[in-house]
Amino acid sequence: MQAIQHILSRTPTFVWIILGVLVWRGIAASRDRIVPVRQLFILPLALLALSVSDLSSRFGLHGLPPVAWLAGAAATALLAANVPSTLRIERATGLAFVPGSWLPLALMMTIFATKYALAILSATHPELLARTGFAIAACTLSGALSGILPGRMLHAMRALRQPALA
């Protein structure tokens, strides 16, 4: 129990702020809403940038880790881009009807927990980062989780390009 308290007490404040924002955004995503189309792109791009930054700082952008991350991200982005949804975009107004879903909250919490666990492992067992198998597994998982929201963003981009219904 003391180890957990020690880890939690040494977690920087900004990490808890990020968690709070993710929970807030996830709960908001659980309700049907009408949003400006540009808002569909903000969170996926922000989380993607954070994931690439994390990859770069932990494993670097050379060798197998970034390839594993990219493979995981590409696979899930392609899958998510092709999942049918009831997203509706009104191009004339620039607004999108986004059906409520708990998936974004679950996904963001999974990403947060994975990155938090990786940060703890990095701090307590830094030698793991140098192990190729660990690096590939961690980067593939991180990439796969990071590709889902951009995949949904690609789905929205496809909806934007479709001809308007008469």
PDB file of N, CA, C and O in Angstrom, residues 11-28 43 105 108-109 112:
ATOM      1  N   THR A  11       3.309  11.622  -8.474  1.00  0.00           N
ATOM      2  CA  THR A  11       2.752  11.920  -9.792  1.00  0.00           C
ATOM      3  C   THR A  11       2.567  13.426  -9.912  1.00  0.00           C
ATOM      4  O   THR A  11       1.935  14.045  -9.054  1.00  0.00           O
ATOM      5  N   PRO A  12       3.109  14.019 -10.977  1.00  0.00           N
ATOM      6  CA  PRO A  12       2.974  15.475 -11.141  1.00  0.00           C
ATOM      7  C   PRO A  12       1.507  15.908 -11.242  1.00  0.00           C
ATOM      8  O   PRO A  12       0.660  15.176 -11.762  1.00  0.00           O
ATOM      9  N   THR A  13       1.220  17.096 -10.773  1.00  0.00           N
ATOM     10  CA  THR A  13      -0.141  17.637 -10.769  1.00  0.00           C
ATOM     11  C   THR A  13      -0.742  17.670 -12.171  1.00  0.00           C
ATOM     12  O   THR A  13      -1.931  17.394 -12.347  1.00  0.00           O
ATOM     13  N   PHE A  14       0.082  18.000 -13.176  1.00  0.00           N
ATOM     14  CA  PHE A  14      -0.460  18.110 -14.530  1.00  0.00           C
ATOM     15  C   PHE A  14      -1.052  16.787 -15.015  1.00  0.00           C
ATOM     16  O   PHE A  14      -1.971  16.777 -15.834  1.00  0.00           O
ATOM     17  N   VAL A  15      -0.564  15.653 -14.504  1.00  0.00           N
ATOM     18  CA  VAL A  15      -1.103  14.349 -14.891  1.00  0.00           C
ATOM     19  C   VAL A  15      -2.546  14.222 -14.419  1.00  0.00           C
ATOM     20  O   VAL A  15      -3.411  13.736 -15.159  1.00  0.00           O
ATOM     21  N   TRP A  16      -2.818  14.690 -13.205  1.00  0.00           N
ATOM     22  CA  TRP A  16      -4.181  14.626 -12.673  1.00  0.00           C
ATOM     23  C   TRP A  16      -5.096  15.604 -13.409  1.00  0.00           C
ATOM     24  O   TRP A  16      -6.280  15.325 -13.607  1.00  0.00           O
ATOM     25  N   ILE A  17      -4.541  16.723 -13.834  1.00  0.00           N
ATOM     26  CA  ILE A  17      -5.327  17.680 -14.630  1.00  0.00           C
ATOM     27  C   ILE A  17      -5.703  17.052 -15.969  1.00  0.00           C
ATOM     28  O   ILE A  17      -6.849  17.142 -16.411  1.00  0.00           O
ATOM     29  N   ILE A  18      -4.739  16.385 -16.607  1.00  0.00           N
ATOM     30  CA  ILE A  18      -5.017  15.692 -17.875  1.00  0.00           C
ATOM     31  C   ILE A  18      -6.096  14.637 -17.659  1.00  0.00           C
ATOM     32  O   ILE A  18      -7.029  14.523 -18.461  1.00  0.00           O
ATOM     33  N   LEU A  19      -5.985  13.864 -16.591  1.00  0.00           N
ATOM     34  CA  LEU A  19      -7.000  12.852 -16.291  1.00  0.00           C
ATOM     35  C   LEU A  19      -8.382  13.494 -16.145  1.00  0.00           C
ATOM     36  O   LEU A  19      -9.371  13.004 -16.695  1.00  0.00           O
ATOM     37  N   GLY A  20      -8.448  14.591 -15.422  1.00  0.00           N
ATOM     38  CA  GLY A  20      -9.718  15.283 -15.241  1.00  0.00           C
ATOM     39  C   GLY A  20     -10.314  15.762 -16.561  1.00  0.00           C
ATOM     40  O   GLY A  20     -11.519  15.613 -16.801  1.00  0.00           O
ATOM     41  N   VAL A  21      -9.481  16.322 -17.414  1.00  0.00           N
ATOM     42  CA  VAL A  21      -9.953  16.787 -18.723  1.00  0.00           C
ATOM     43  C   VAL A  21     -10.451  15.604 -19.555  1.00  0.00           C
ATOM     44  O   VAL A  21     -11.493  15.693 -20.214  1.00  0.00           O
ATOM     45  N   LEU A  22      -9.723  14.502 -19.524  1.00  0.00           N
ATOM     46  CA  LEU A  22     -10.141  13.322 -20.291  1.00  0.00           C
ATOM     47  C   LEU A  22     -11.464  12.763 -19.788  1.00  0.00           C
ATOM     48  O   LEU A  22     -12.339  12.392 -20.588  1.00  0.00           O
ATOM     49  N   VAL A  23     -11.642  12.720 -18.468  1.00  0.00           N
ATOM     50  CA  VAL A  23     -12.913  12.247 -17.911  1.00  0.00           C
ATOM     51  C   VAL A  23     -14.040  13.195 -18.325  1.00  0.00           C
ATOM     52  O   VAL A  23     -15.111  12.759 -18.769  1.00  0.00           O
ATOM     53  N   TRP A  24     -13.803  14.483 -18.214  1.00  0.00           N
ATOM     54  CA  TRP A  24     -14.804  15.483 -18.594  1.00  0.00           C
ATOM     55  C   TRP A  24     -15.194  15.333 -20.064  1.00  0.00           C
ATOM     56  O   TRP A  24     -16.376  15.305 -20.408  1.00  0.00           O
ATOM     57  N   ARG A  25     -14.193  15.206 -20.949  1.00  0.00           N
ATOM     58  CA  ARG A  25     -14.468  15.046 -22.385  1.00  0.00           C
ATOM     59  C   ARG A  25     -15.169  13.715 -22.660  1.00  0.00           C
ATOM     60  O   ARG A  25     -16.043  13.633 -23.519  1.00  0.00           O
ATOM     61  N   GLY A  26     -14.786  12.673 -21.945  1.00  0.00           N
ATOM     62  CA  GLY A  26     -15.415  11.372 -22.138  1.00  0.00           C
ATOM     63  C   GLY A  26     -16.873  11.363 -21.719  1.00  0.00           C
ATOM     64  O   GLY A  26     -17.722  10.784 -22.396  1.00  0.00           O
ATOM     65  N   ILE A  27     -17.170  12.020 -20.605  1.00  0.00           N
ATOM     66  CA  ILE A  27     -18.564  12.110 -20.162  1.00  0.00           C
ATOM     67  C   ILE A  27     -19.368  12.949 -21.146  1.00  0.00           C
ATOM     68  O   ILE A  27     -20.501  12.598 -21.501  1.00  0.00           O
ATOM     69  N   ALA A  28     -18.780  14.033 -21.627  1.00  0.00           N
ATOM     70  CA  ALA A  28     -19.472  14.860 -22.629  1.00  0.00           C
ATOM     71  C   ALA A  28     -19.758  14.048 -23.892  1.00  0.00           C
ATOM     72  O   ALA A  28     -20.814  14.208 -24.509  1.00  0.00           O
ATOM     73  N   LEU A  43      -9.537  16.710 -30.411  1.00  0.00           N
ATOM     74  CA  LEU A  43      -9.104  15.702 -29.446  1.00  0.00           C
ATOM     75  C   LEU A  43      -8.282  14.584 -30.097  1.00  0.00           C
ATOM     76  O   LEU A  43      -7.209  14.234 -29.579  1.00  0.00           O
ATOM     77  N   LEU A 105     -14.788   7.642 -23.693  1.00  0.00           N
ATOM     78  CA  LEU A 105     -14.330   7.646 -22.301  1.00  0.00           C
ATOM     79  C   LEU A 105     -13.534   6.381 -21.998  1.00  0.00           C
ATOM     80  O   LEU A 105     -12.443   6.446 -21.417  1.00  0.00           O
ATOM     81  N   MET A 108     -10.165   6.646 -23.785  1.00  0.00           N
ATOM     82  CA  MET A 108      -9.252   7.612 -23.165  1.00  0.00           C
ATOM     83  C   MET A 108      -8.736   7.119 -21.816  1.00  0.00           C
ATOM     84  O   MET A 108      -7.567   7.325 -21.475  1.00  0.00           O
ATOM     85  N   MET A 109      -9.581   6.435 -21.041  1.00  0.00           N
ATOM     86  CA  MET A 109      -9.129   5.904 -19.755  1.00  0.00           C
ATOM     87  C   MET A 109      -8.122   4.766 -19.968  1.00  0.00           C
ATOM     88  O   MET A 109      -7.157   4.631 -19.217  1.00  0.00           O
ATOM     89  N   PHE A 112      -4.893   6.459 -20.973  1.00  0.00           N
ATOM     90  CA  PHE A 112      -4.296   7.082 -19.791  1.00  0.00           C
ATOM     91  C   PHE A 112      -3.661   6.029 -18.888  1.00  0.00           C
ATOM     92  O   PHE A 112      -2.512   6.175 -18.462  1.00  0.00           O
TER      93      PHE A 112
END
